[in-house]
Coordinates of C-alpha atoms in Angstrom, one line a residue:
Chain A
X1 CA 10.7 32.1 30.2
X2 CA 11.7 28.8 29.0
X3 CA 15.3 28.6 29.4
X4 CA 15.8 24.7 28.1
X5 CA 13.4 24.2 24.6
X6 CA 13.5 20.2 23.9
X7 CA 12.0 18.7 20.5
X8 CA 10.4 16.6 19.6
X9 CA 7.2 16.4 22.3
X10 CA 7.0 12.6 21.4
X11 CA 8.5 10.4 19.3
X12 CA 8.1 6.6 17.8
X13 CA 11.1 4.9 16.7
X14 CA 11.0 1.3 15.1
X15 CA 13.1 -1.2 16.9
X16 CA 17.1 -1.4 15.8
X17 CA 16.0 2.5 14.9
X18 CA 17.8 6.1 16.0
X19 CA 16.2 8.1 18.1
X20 CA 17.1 11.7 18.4
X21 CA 16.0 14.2 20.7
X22 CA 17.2 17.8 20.9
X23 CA 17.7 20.3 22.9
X24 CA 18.5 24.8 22.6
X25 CA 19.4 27.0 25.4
X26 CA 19.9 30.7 25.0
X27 CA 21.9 31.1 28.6
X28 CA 25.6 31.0 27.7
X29 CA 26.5 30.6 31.6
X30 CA 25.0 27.2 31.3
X31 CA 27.9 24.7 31.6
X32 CA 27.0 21.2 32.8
X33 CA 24.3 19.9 30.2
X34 CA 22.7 16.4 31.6
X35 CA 20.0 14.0 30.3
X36 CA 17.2 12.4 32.5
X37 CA 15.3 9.2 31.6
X38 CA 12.0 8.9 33.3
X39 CA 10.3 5.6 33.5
X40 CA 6.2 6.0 34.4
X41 CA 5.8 6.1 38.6
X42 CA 9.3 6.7 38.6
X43 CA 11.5 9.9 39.4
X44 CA 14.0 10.9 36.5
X45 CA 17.6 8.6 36.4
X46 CA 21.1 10.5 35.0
X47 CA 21.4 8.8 31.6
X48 CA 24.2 10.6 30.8
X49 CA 25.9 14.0 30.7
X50 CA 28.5 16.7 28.7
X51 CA 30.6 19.9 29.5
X52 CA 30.6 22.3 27.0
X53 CA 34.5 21.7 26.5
X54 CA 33.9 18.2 24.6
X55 CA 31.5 18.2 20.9
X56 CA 30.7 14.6 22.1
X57 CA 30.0 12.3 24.5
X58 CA 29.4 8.6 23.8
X59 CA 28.0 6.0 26.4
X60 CA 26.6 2.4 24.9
X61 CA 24.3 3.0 22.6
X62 CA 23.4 6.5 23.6
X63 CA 25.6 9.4 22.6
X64 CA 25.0 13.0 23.6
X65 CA 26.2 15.5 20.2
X66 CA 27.1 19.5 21.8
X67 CA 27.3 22.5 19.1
X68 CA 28.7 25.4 21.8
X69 CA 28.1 27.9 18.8
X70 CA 24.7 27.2 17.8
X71 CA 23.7 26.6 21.5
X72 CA 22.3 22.7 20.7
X73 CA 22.7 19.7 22.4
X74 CA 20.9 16.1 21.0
X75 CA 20.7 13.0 22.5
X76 CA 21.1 10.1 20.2
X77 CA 19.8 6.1 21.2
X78 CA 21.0 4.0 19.2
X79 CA 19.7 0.5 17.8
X80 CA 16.8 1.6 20.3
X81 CA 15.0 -0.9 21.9
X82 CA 11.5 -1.5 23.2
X83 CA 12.9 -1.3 27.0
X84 CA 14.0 2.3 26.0
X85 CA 10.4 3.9 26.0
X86 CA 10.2 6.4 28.3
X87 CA 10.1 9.5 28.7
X88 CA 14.0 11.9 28.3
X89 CA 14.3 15.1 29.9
X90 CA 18.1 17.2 28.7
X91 CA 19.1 19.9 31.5
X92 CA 21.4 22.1 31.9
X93 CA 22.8 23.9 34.7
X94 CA 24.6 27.3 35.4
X95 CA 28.5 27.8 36.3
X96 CA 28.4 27.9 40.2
X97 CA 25.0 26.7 40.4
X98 CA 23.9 22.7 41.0
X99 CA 20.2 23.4 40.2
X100 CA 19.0 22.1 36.7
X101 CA 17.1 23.6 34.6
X102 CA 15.1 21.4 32.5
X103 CA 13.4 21.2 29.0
X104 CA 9.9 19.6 28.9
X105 CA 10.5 16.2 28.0
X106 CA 10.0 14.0 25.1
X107 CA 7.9 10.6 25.3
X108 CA 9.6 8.0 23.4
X109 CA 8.1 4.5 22.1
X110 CA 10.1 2.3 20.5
X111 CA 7.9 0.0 18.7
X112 CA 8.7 -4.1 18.8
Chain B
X1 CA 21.7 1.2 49.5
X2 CA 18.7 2.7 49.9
X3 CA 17.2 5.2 47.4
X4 CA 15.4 8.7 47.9
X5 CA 12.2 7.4 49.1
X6 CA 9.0 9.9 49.3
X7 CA 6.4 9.9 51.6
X8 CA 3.3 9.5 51.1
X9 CA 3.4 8.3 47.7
X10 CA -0.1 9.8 46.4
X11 CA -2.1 12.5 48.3
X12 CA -5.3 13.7 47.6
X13 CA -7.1 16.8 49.5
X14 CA -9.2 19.1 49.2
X15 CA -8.9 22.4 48.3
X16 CA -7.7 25.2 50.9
X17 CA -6.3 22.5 53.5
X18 CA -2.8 22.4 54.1
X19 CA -1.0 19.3 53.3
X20 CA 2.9 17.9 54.2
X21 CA 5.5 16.1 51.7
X22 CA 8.5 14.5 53.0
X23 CA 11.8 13.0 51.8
X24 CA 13.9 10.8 53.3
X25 CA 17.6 11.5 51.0
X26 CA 20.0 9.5 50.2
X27 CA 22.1 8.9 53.5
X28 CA 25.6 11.2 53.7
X29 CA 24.3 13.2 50.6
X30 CA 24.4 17.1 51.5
X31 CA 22.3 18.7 49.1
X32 CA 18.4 18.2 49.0
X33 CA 16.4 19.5 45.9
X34 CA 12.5 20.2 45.5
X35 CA 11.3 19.6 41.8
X36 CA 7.7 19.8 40.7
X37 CA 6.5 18.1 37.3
X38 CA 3.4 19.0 35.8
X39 CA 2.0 17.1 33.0
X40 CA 3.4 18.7 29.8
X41 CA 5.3 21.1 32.1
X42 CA 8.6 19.0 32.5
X43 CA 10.4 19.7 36.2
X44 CA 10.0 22.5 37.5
X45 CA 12.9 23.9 40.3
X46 CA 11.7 25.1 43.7
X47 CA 14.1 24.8 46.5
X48 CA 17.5 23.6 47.1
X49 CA 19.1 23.2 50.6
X50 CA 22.9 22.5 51.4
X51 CA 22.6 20.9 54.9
X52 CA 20.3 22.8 57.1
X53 CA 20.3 26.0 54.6
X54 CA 18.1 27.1 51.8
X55 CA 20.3 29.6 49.6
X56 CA 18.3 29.0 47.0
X57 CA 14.4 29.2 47.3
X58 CA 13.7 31.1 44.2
X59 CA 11.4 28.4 42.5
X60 CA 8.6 28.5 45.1
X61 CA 5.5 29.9 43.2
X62 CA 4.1 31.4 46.1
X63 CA 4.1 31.9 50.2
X64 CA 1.8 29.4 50.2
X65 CA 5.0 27.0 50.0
X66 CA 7.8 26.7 52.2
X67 CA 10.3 23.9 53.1
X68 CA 12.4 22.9 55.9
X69 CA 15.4 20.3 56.5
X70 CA 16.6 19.0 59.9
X71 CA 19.5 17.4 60.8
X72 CA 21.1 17.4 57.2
X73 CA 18.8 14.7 56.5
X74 CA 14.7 14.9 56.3
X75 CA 13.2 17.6 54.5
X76 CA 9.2 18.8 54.1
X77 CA 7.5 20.4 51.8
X78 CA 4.6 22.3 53.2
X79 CA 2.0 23.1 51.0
X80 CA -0.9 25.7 52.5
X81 CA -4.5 27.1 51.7
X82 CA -3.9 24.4 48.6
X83 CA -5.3 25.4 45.2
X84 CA -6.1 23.2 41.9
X85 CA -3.2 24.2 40.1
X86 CA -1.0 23.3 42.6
X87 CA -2.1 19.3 41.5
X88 CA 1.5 17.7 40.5
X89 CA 4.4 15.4 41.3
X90 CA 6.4 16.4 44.0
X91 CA 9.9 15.2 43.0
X92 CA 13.0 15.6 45.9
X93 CA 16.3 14.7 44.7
X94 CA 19.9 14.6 46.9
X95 CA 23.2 14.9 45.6
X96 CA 26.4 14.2 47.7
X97 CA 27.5 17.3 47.3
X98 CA 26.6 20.4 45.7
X99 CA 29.0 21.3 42.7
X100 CA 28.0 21.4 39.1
X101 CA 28.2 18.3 37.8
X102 CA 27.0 16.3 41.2
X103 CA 24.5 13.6 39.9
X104 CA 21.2 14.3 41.6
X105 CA 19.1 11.4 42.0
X106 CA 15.5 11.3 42.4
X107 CA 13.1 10.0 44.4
X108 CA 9.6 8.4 43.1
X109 CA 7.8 11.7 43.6
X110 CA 4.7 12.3 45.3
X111 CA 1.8 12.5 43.3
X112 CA -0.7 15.4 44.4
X113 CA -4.3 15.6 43.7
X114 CA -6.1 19.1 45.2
X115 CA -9.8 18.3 44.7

């Protein structure tokens, strides 16, 4: 059972472009919802992260949106850049609980 | 300061031999995570130890697996009678504590080839 389902699988964004990735959990214990960028031969880095108690969280150019209702979280780059190609993992995690839970991961090329 | 750092980096064996991962955590961080990441498969949760302790080994795919951590610190992840599917990267995170919330942060992984 796939707790965290994460769209797109990949994604190509033009430079100066939005990139949006997004995430649907069905667990409503899941309180602590963080995103993961993963460069290639390296392990995952917190890019950034939201409680369910804010609709929005905004860090630089990348901003994580949080619908509690419909159970959707989305990660949005901004003016993305060619350094931003990798690949982005969202998580979330259960009240009480550190583990993470994670949705498969979507590739993202930004193209010069 | 030093990273989680993984040892070895690649491994490659054959199949039914046992074979030993190790990570070295973050120094003063108390909680150690096992993650496995299969290609198309995302990370997939295995263990988790707070100091010395496991409470939470429900991730392990099979008995074939099991983990230890001494002194608060190291930690291995024993792998035996390996099989083809179990070909992945073996990710270990540490956090400095365990609440929600508590950034984990990852080490390179440990890229495992069963032959």
């Amino acid at each position: 059972q796939q707790q965290v389902k994460q769209s797109p699988q990949s994604l190509i964004v033009q430079k100066g472009g939005i990139s949006i990735i997004n995430c649907a959990y069905e667990n409503t214990a899941f309180d602590y919802f963080p995103w993961y960028q993963q460069f290639p031969g390296k392990g995952p880095a917190l890019l950034i992260a939201i409680r369910p108690d804010v609709s929005e969280k905004k860090e630089g150019r990348f901003t994580i949106s949080f619908n509690k209702s419909a159970k959707q979280f989305s990660l949005h780059i901004m003016d993305s850049q060619p350094g931003d190609s990798a690949t982005y993992f969202c998580a979330a995690s259960m009240r009480g609980y550190s583990t993470l839970t994670f949705g498969k991961g979507t590739m993202l090329l930004v193209s010069p | 300061g030093a990273g989680v750092s993984q040892s070895p980096s690649n491994k490659v064996t054959e199949k039914g031999k046992d074979v030993e991962l190790r990570c070295d955590p973050i120094s003063g961080h108390t909680a150690l995570y096992w993650y496995r990441q299969s290609l198309g498969q995302g990370l997939e949760f295995l263990i988790y130890f707070q100091g010395n302790s496991a409470p939470d080994k429900s991730g392990l795919p099979s008995d074939r697996f099991s983990a230890e951590r001494t002194g608060g610190s190291v930690s291995t992840l024993t792998i035996q009678r390996t099989q083809q599917e179990d070909s992945a990267v073996y990710l270990c995170a540490s956090s400095l504590g365990a609440g929600v919330g508590e950034t984990q942060y990852f080490g390179p992984g440990t890229r495992l080839l069963v032959l």
